[in-house]
Each structure stands twice: as structure tokens, then as C-alpha cells.
mmCIF file of C-alpha atoms in Angstrom:
data_model
loop_
_atom_site.group_PDB
_atom_site.id
_atom_site.type_symbol
_atom_site.label_atom_id
_atom_site.label_comp_id
_atom_site.label_asym_id
_atom_site.label_seq_id
_atom_site.Cartn_x
_atom_site.Cartn_y
_atom_site.Cartn_z
ATOM 1 C CA MET A 17 138.972 124.693 155.722
ATOM 2 C CA LEU A 18 135.579 124.954 157.079
ATOM 3 C CA LYS A 19 133.426 121.835 157.571
ATOM 4 C CA LYS A 20 130.827 120.894 155.113
ATOM 5 C CA ASN A 21 127.456 122.251 155.764
ATOM 6 C CA THR A 22 125.237 119.203 155.769
ATOM 7 C CA ARG A 23 122.062 121.216 155.907
ATOM 8 C CA ASN A 24 121.649 122.112 152.235
ATOM 9 C CA ALA A 25 119.603 125.148 151.237
ATOM 10 C CA ASP A 26 115.758 124.278 151.390
ATOM 11 C CA PRO A 27 114.351 124.757 147.823
ATOM 12 C CA ARG A 28 111.039 125.735 149.358
ATOM 13 C CA THR A 29 112.531 128.673 150.652
ATOM 14 C CA THR A 30 111.421 131.986 148.930
ATOM 15 C CA ALA A 31 114.948 133.770 149.643
ATOM 16 C CA PRO A 32 117.166 132.946 146.525
ATOM 17 C CA ARG A 33 119.927 130.437 147.109
ATOM 18 C CA TYR A 34 122.492 132.947 146.609
ATOM 19 C CA VAL A 35 121.070 135.225 149.224
ATOM 20 C CA ARG A 36 121.175 132.458 151.831
ATOM 21 C CA VAL A 37 124.833 131.517 150.991
ATOM 22 C CA TYR A 38 125.805 135.177 151.180
ATOM 23 C CA THR A 39 123.943 135.435 154.565
ATOM 24 C CA ALA A 40 125.855 132.365 155.830
ATOM 25 C CA LEU A 41 129.191 133.559 154.613
ATOM 26 C CA ARG A 42 128.603 137.121 156.094
ATOM 27 C CA GLU A 43 127.921 135.447 159.545
ATOM 28 C CA TRP A 44 131.027 133.541 159.362
ATOM 29 C CA ILE A 45 133.035 136.677 158.656
ATOM 30 C CA ASP A 46 131.180 138.478 161.379
ATOM 31 C CA ASN A 47 131.733 135.908 163.872
ATOM 32 C CA GLY A 48 135.427 135.260 162.989
ATOM 33 C CA LYS A 49 135.358 131.903 161.176
ATOM 34 C CA TYR A 50 136.975 133.772 158.392
ATOM 35 C CA THR A 51 139.570 136.051 159.785
ATOM 36 C CA PRO A 52 140.629 139.533 158.164
ATOM 37 C CA GLY A 53 143.254 138.807 155.451
ATOM 38 C CA GLU A 54 142.240 134.913 155.337
ATOM 39 C CA LYS A 55 141.575 133.373 151.983
ATOM 40 C CA ILE A 56 137.811 131.860 151.864
ATOM 41 C CA SER A 57 137.120 128.640 150.379
ATOM 42 C CA SER A 58 136.834 128.520 146.623
ATOM 43 C CA GLU A 59 133.640 128.785 144.702
ATOM 44 C CA GLU A 60 133.600 125.037 144.155
ATOM 45 C CA GLU A 61 134.150 124.295 147.795
ATOM 46 C CA ILE A 62 131.475 126.663 149.025
ATOM 47 C CA GLY A 63 129.205 125.051 146.425
ATOM 48 C CA LEU A 64 129.525 121.785 147.859
ATOM 49 C CA MET A 65 129.106 122.996 151.451
ATOM 50 C CA PHE A 66 125.672 124.462 150.514
ATOM 51 C CA GLY A 67 124.759 121.796 147.547
ATOM 52 C CA VAL A 68 124.539 124.843 145.094
ATOM 53 C CA SER A 69 126.186 125.659 141.637
ATOM 54 C CA ARG A 70 129.327 127.764 141.102
ATOM 55 C CA ILE A 71 127.088 130.416 139.448
ATOM 56 C CA THR A 72 125.055 130.666 142.834
ATOM 57 C CA THR A 73 128.141 130.924 144.807
ATOM 58 C CA ARG A 74 129.727 133.542 142.624
ATOM 59 C CA LYS A 75 126.561 135.729 142.923
ATOM 60 C CA ALA A 76 126.883 135.273 146.939
ATOM 61 C CA ILE A 77 130.581 136.518 146.776
ATOM 62 C CA ASP A 78 129.650 139.141 144.522
ATOM 63 C CA LEU A 79 127.392 140.616 147.186
ATOM 64 C CA LEU A 80 130.236 140.278 149.817
ATOM 65 C CA VAL A 81 132.392 142.227 147.460
ATOM 66 C CA GLU A 82 129.766 144.824 146.961
ATOM 67 C CA ASP A 83 129.672 145.031 150.657
ATOM 68 C CA ASP A 84 133.476 145.496 150.860
ATOM 69 C CA LEU A 85 133.870 142.641 152.993
ATOM 70 C CA VAL A 86 135.894 140.573 150.689
ATOM 71 C CA TYR A 87 138.284 141.337 147.715
ATOM 72 C CA ARG A 88 139.371 139.042 144.825
ATOM 73 C CA LEU A 89 142.894 138.670 143.578
ATOM 74 C CA HIS A 90 143.017 137.424 140.147
ATOM 75 C CA GLY A 91 144.337 133.786 139.855
ATOM 76 C CA LYS A 92 144.766 133.680 143.657
ATOM 77 C CA GLY A 93 141.240 133.580 145.214
ATOM 78 C CA THR A 94 138.984 135.724 147.408
ATOM 79 C CA TYR A 95 140.316 137.207 150.787
ATOM 80 C CA VAL A 96 138.591 138.735 153.830
ATOM 81 C CA ALA A 97 139.252 142.568 153.743
ATOM 82 C CA GLU A 98 141.951 143.404 156.257
ATOM 83 C CA ASN A 99 139.984 146.220 158.051
ATOM 84 C CA VAL A 100 136.750 144.265 158.175
ATOM 85 C CA ASN A 101 136.548 144.410 161.825
ATOM 86 C CA GLN A 102 136.675 148.186 161.957
ATOM 87 C CA ARG A 103 133.408 148.132 159.519
ATOM 88 C CA ALA A 104 131.317 147.401 162.420
ATOM 89 C CA GLY A 105 130.412 151.019 162.855
ATOM 90 C CA MET A 106 128.356 153.417 160.985
ATOM 91 C CA ALA A 107 128.848 152.252 157.571
ATOM 92 C CA ASN A 108 127.973 148.657 158.643
ATOM 93 C CA ILE A 109 124.648 149.834 160.131
ATOM 94 C CA ALA A 110 123.478 150.948 156.826
ATOM 95 C CA LYS A 111 124.435 147.515 155.332
ATOM 96 C CA ARG A 112 122.571 145.588 158.038
ATOM 97 C CA MET A 113 119.458 147.524 157.391
ATOM 98 C CA ARG A 114 119.818 146.688 153.697
ATOM 99 C CA ASP A 115 120.225 143.104 154.722
ATOM 100 C CA ALA A 116 116.713 143.131 156.148
ATOM 101 C CA ARG A 117 115.212 144.344 152.875
ATOM 102 C CA ARG A 118 117.454 142.411 150.545
ATOM 103 C CA VAL A 119 114.800 140.074 149.237
ATOM 104 C CA ALA A 120 112.566 142.981 148.846
ATOM 105 C CA THR A 121 115.126 144.629 146.463
ATOM 106 C CA ARG A 122 116.093 141.787 144.067
ATOM 107 C CA GLY A 123 114.151 140.014 141.530
ATOM 108 C CA LYS A 124 111.352 141.006 139.082
ATOM 109 C CA PHE A 125 109.631 144.202 140.084
ATOM 110 C CA ASP A 126 105.968 145.014 139.381
ATOM 111 C CA ARG A 127 103.346 147.646 139.991
ATOM 112 C CA ILE A 128 105.915 150.448 140.635
ATOM 113 C CA GLU A 129 104.156 153.654 141.834
ATOM 114 C CA ILE A 130 105.860 156.947 142.503
ATOM 115 C CA SER A 131 104.150 160.103 143.433
ATOM 116 C CA GLU A 132 104.426 163.093 145.711
ATOM 117 C CA ILE A 133 101.706 163.445 148.428
ATOM 118 C CA ASP A 134 101.007 165.141 151.484
ATOM 119 C CA ALA A 135 102.501 163.349 154.280
ATOM 120 C CA ASP A 136 100.154 161.314 156.616
ATOM 121 C CA PRO A 137 100.202 161.705 160.280
ATOM 122 C CA LYS A 138 102.399 158.653 160.795
ATOM 123 C CA SER A 139 105.114 159.814 158.364
ATOM 124 C CA CYS A 140 105.065 163.295 159.874
ATOM 125 C CA VAL A 141 105.915 161.637 163.294
ATOM 126 C CA ASP A 142 108.509 159.252 161.922
ATOM 127 C CA LEU A 143 110.247 161.770 159.513
ATOM 128 C CA LYS A 144 109.915 164.491 162.090
ATOM 129 C CA LEU A 145 107.884 166.719 159.581
ATOM 130 C CA SER A 146 105.489 169.346 160.234
ATOM 131 C CA THR A 147 101.719 168.980 159.181
ATOM 132 C CA GLY A 148 101.266 169.738 155.476
ATOM 133 C CA SER A 149 104.742 168.623 154.502
ATOM 134 C CA ARG A 150 105.139 166.707 151.325
ATOM 135 C CA VAL A 151 106.928 163.502 150.776
ATOM 136 C CA LEU A 152 107.928 161.415 147.866
ATOM 137 C CA ARG A 153 106.245 158.065 148.085
ATOM 138 C CA THR A 154 107.546 155.112 146.129
ATOM 139 C CA SER A 155 106.053 151.532 146.204
ATOM 140 C CA TYR A 156 106.502 148.188 144.289
ATOM 141 C CA VAL A 157 105.810 144.390 144.231
ATOM 142 C CA LYS A 158 108.384 141.813 144.065
ATOM 143 C CA LEU A 159 107.620 138.553 142.249
ATOM 144 C CA PHE A 160 109.142 135.222 142.733
ATOM 145 C CA ASN A 161 108.312 132.660 140.043
ATOM 146 C CA GLY A 162 105.450 134.874 139.043
ATOM 147 C CA THR A 163 104.016 135.036 142.664
ATOM 148 C CA PRO A 164 103.895 138.291 144.648
ATOM 149 C CA ILE A 165 106.020 137.764 147.913
ATOM 150 C CA CYS A 166 106.388 141.247 149.178
ATOM 151 C CA TYR A 167 105.075 144.850 148.954
ATOM 152 C CA ALA A 168 107.444 147.760 149.815
ATOM 153 C CA VAL A 169 106.505 151.397 150.331
ATOM 154 C CA SER A 170 109.260 154.060 150.998
ATOM 155 C CA TYR A 171 108.555 157.729 152.122
ATOM 156 C CA ILE A 172 111.290 160.555 151.550
ATOM 157 C CA PRO A 173 110.848 164.072 152.568
ATOM 158 C CA ALA A 174 110.119 166.210 149.170
ATOM 159 C CA GLU A 175 112.354 168.877 150.347
ATOM 160 C CA PHE A 176 115.282 166.636 149.526
ATOM 161 C CA GLY A 177 114.589 167.038 145.810
ATOM 162 C CA MET A 178 114.667 163.353 144.972
ATOM 163 C CA ASN A 179 113.836 162.590 141.255
ATOM 164 C CA ILE A 180 113.107 159.085 141.029
ATOM 165 C CA ASN A 181 111.567 157.195 137.992
ATOM 166 C CA SER A 182 110.504 153.673 137.555
ATOM 167 C CA SER A 183 113.587 152.634 135.761
ATOM 168 C CA ASP A 184 115.666 153.820 138.759
ATOM 169 C CA LEU A 185 113.888 151.333 141.045
ATOM 170 C CA ARG A 186 114.628 148.560 138.748
ATOM 171 C CA SER A 187 118.209 148.883 139.515
ATOM 172 C CA ASP A 188 118.383 150.868 142.764
ATOM 173 C CA THR A 189 116.561 151.102 146.182
ATOM 174 C CA PRO A 190 115.292 154.553 147.435
ATOM 175 C CA LEU A 191 118.010 154.197 150.186
ATOM 176 C CA SER A 192 120.720 153.641 147.534
ATOM 177 C CA LEU A 193 119.379 156.640 145.481
ATOM 178 C CA LEU A 194 119.503 158.850 148.614
ATOM 179 C CA GLU A 195 123.253 157.747 149.252
ATOM 180 C CA LYS A 196 123.983 158.583 145.476
ATOM 181 C CA LYS A 197 122.531 162.088 146.234
ATOM 182 C CA GLY A 198 125.022 162.515 149.045
ATOM 183 C CA PHE A 199 123.006 161.280 152.103
ATOM 184 C CA THR A 200 124.726 158.877 154.395
ATOM 185 C CA PRO A 201 122.703 156.463 156.481
ATOM 186 C CA VAL A 202 124.312 155.857 159.703
ATOM 187 C CA SER A 203 121.685 154.607 162.233
ATOM 188 C CA GLY A 204 118.152 153.833 162.151
ATOM 189 C CA HIS A 205 115.176 152.218 164.073
ATOM 190 C CA GLN A 206 113.960 148.910 162.826
ATOM 191 C CA LEU A 207 110.630 147.114 163.937
ATOM 192 C CA ILE A 208 109.677 143.387 162.764
ATOM 193 C CA ASN A 209 106.298 142.255 163.750
ATOM 194 C CA ALA A 210 103.736 139.796 162.657
ATOM 195 C CA THR A 211 100.369 141.239 161.517
ATOM 196 C CA LEU A 212 97.401 140.237 159.409
ATOM 197 C CA ALA A 213 96.901 141.432 155.797
ATOM 198 C CA ASP A 214 94.338 144.169 155.314
ATOM 199 C CA ALA A 215 92.245 144.602 152.223
ATOM 200 C CA LEU A 216 95.087 146.597 150.264
ATOM 201 C CA VAL A 217 97.844 144.207 151.267
ATOM 202 C CA ALA A 218 95.834 141.050 150.623
ATOM 203 C CA SER A 219 94.811 142.338 147.285
ATOM 204 C CA ILE A 220 98.282 143.387 146.273
ATOM 205 C CA LEU A 221 100.054 140.172 147.645
ATOM 206 C CA ASP A 222 97.308 137.950 146.255
ATOM 207 C CA THR A 223 96.456 136.289 149.487
ATOM 208 C CA ASN A 224 93.323 136.209 151.689
ATOM 209 C CA LEU A 225 92.078 139.050 153.878
ATOM 210 C CA GLY A 226 93.561 138.450 157.301
ATOM 211 C CA SER A 227 96.330 135.996 156.116
ATOM 212 C CA PRO A 228 99.462 136.302 158.441
ATOM 213 C CA VAL A 229 102.138 138.702 156.956
ATOM 214 C CA LEU A 230 105.533 139.708 158.271
ATOM 215 C CA ARG A 231 105.849 143.546 158.418
ATOM 216 C CA ILE A 232 109.406 145.277 158.677
ATOM 217 C CA LYS A 233 109.421 149.068 159.320
ATOM 218 C CA GLN A 234 112.682 151.048 159.128
ATOM 219 C CA ILE A 235 113.389 154.656 159.812
ATOM 220 C CA VAL A 236 116.780 155.601 158.475
ATOM 221 C CA MET A 237 118.914 158.459 160.063
ATOM 222 C CA ASP A 238 121.644 160.514 158.615
ATOM 223 C CA ARG A 239 124.771 161.620 160.381
ATOM 224 C CA THR A 240 122.894 164.422 161.866
ATOM 225 C CA GLN A 241 120.164 162.119 163.161
ATOM 226 C CA THR A 242 117.728 163.392 160.846
ATOM 227 C CA PRO A 243 115.380 161.023 159.400
ATOM 228 C CA ILE A 244 115.783 160.409 155.841
ATOM 229 C CA GLU A 245 113.464 157.678 154.857
ATOM 230 C CA ARG A 246 110.484 155.773 156.309
ATOM 231 C CA PHE A 247 110.483 152.213 154.808
ATOM 232 C CA ILE A 248 107.763 149.622 155.245
ATOM 233 C CA VAL A 249 107.599 146.198 153.637
ATOM 234 C CA TYR A 250 105.039 143.301 154.020
ATOM 235 C CA TYR A 251 105.997 139.639 153.300
ATOM 236 C CA ARG A 252 103.744 136.969 152.835
ATOM 237 C CA ALA A 253 104.458 134.420 155.631
ATOM 238 C CA ASP A 254 103.801 131.375 153.709
ATOM 239 C CA LYS A 255 106.455 132.688 150.909
ATOM 240 C CA TYR A 256 109.332 134.078 153.056
ATOM 241 C CA GLU A 257 112.072 132.775 155.311
ATOM 242 C CA HIS A 258 115.010 134.744 156.620
ATOM 243 C CA PRO A 259 117.939 132.565 157.661
ATOM 244 C CA MET A 260 120.184 133.750 160.471
ATOM 245 C CA ILE A 261 123.138 132.532 162.324
ATOM 246 C CA LEU A 262 122.975 133.611 166.022
ATOM 247 C CA HIS A 263 126.398 134.033 167.766
ATOM 248 C CA GLU A 264 125.866 136.481 170.617
ATOM 249 C CA ARG A 265 124.086 135.884 173.853
ATOM 250 C CA GLN A 266 121.577 138.720 173.287
ATOM 251 C CA ASP A 267 120.715 137.295 170.080
ATOM 252 C CA LEU A 268 119.621 134.031 171.758
ATOM 253 C CA ASP A 269 117.855 135.903 174.590
ATOM 254 C CA LEU A 270 115.694 137.469 171.924
ATOM 255 C CA VAL A 271 114.895 133.914 170.571
ATOM 256 C CA HIS A 272 114.179 132.350 174.000
ATOM 257 C CA GLY A 273 111.685 135.166 174.967
ATOM 258 C CA SER A 274 113.806 137.603 176.904
ATOM 259 C CA ALA A 275 112.831 140.383 174.398
ATOM 260 C CA PRO A 276 109.879 142.692 175.412
ATOM 261 C CA ILE A 277 106.453 141.844 174.027
ATOM 262 C CA ARG A 278 104.145 144.573 172.774
ATOM 263 C CA LYS A 279 100.609 144.231 174.613
#
């Protein structure tokens, strides 16, 4: 039995409580606190650990089931997948990239825009496209309690023939839609940096020009190392937290300043 978490979820945190519970449970599976085949704590017990309702706990476990990390046995409980340690390869890379954008893909959508445009120079470089190539650009704003918290933009090579409409984006991400079309994300590059809101981002996120924002950029690759998506999301710094549990030395080195700093 895992010890009770005395640090209850902070209600001021923008990330929904079920996402924070999911993040903690997933980290416990990743670092071996829950081992393959082991029965995890009940929904009621997990709710007590984090000070949340059973409904919130159930939603968190639903995400673990969705990620194939646990499975439910009717009348018996929820168990860690037997081959969970073997999932740390290519399939898990795609899941971890989705984790970074999870808040940006759940909740109420607003200002959905979809268009095919000429690829800008940065998209040409990131997606390895020639000048004059076309891309499918999708963008949306996510709201939390009526307040915009993030602005996301996705670029996909038009040659892939993706046909995306606004109703698709209310239930799936562009990355998920690529997977449904047969593309398999197996690796990628991710850059997280602090920046200042320009006029466009400030207007969309209803914040002041020059306000701090968190920017996450992902370039997603398929099995042939061909870029299949360029994804950029901006989070309001005053409305977003991303809880993590660090359990490897290199993770701690990043926090303690051993990571390179861009000058």
C-alpha cells in the first residue's frame, strides 16, 4: 500500500485535477512503485491520497487504461500491464510527447481555424519541405473556466492528404488523426522555453503584450525519421503548471542547472 500523499492538489493549478493524479500515477508506474502485474490502490484510496473525488480518480485511471499502462478486471480491481516495462520504446515516445500537450488537448475549444497555406520558412526547415510546399495549418484556443490558457498551432505537410474539420479537433488532436490515417510517431524533438507574448499571442490569450508565456515546440517523426507534424503551443505563465516527479539523475541535473542555456 502506498503512503498517503499529504500534498493535496493545489486548486489554483490550471491543469485539471485528474491530469495531475494521472501524472503522479504514471510516474509511480514508470519508477517501479507499482510493478508489472501489481494491483494498484482502489479509486477510493487514490482519492484519499490526493484529496480528490472518485470521479476525478476514475478519469485519471481511464487515461492510464487509454495509454495501455493498466487494465481493469471486473470486480477485482485495476492492475499494471504485465509488459509495461517493454513499452519504454517507440510507442512510449509518442505517449510522452502527448503528455507535454495534454492540457492543450482537453477541455473547451475555442477559435478553431483550419486552412491549407504555403509553408513558411521555419516550417520548411522543421518539416524538411522545399520552398513553395503547402501545409495544413490548424489552430485552436483552450479555455479553462472561460479563460484562455493556451494557444496551439499544428502544421502537417499537405501532401499527406489529411482532411480535418472543426468537429475532428473537438475530439482528437492532429497527431491522433495522423495516427488514425496510418502514420506512426516514434520519435521527435521538443523544445520548451520561456518567452514573451507578441501582439498576436497576447490578443489570443487575453493577456498583456510582453507578458511571460511558456512555449513548447515539437517536431514529430515517423518510423523513417520523416517529420510528420510541427506543433507549437503557448501557455499563459500565470495560468499553467506542469507537475512532474523526478526519479533519474539526469532529470535532477536539468533542474540544478547542468542543462545548456541558450545565449
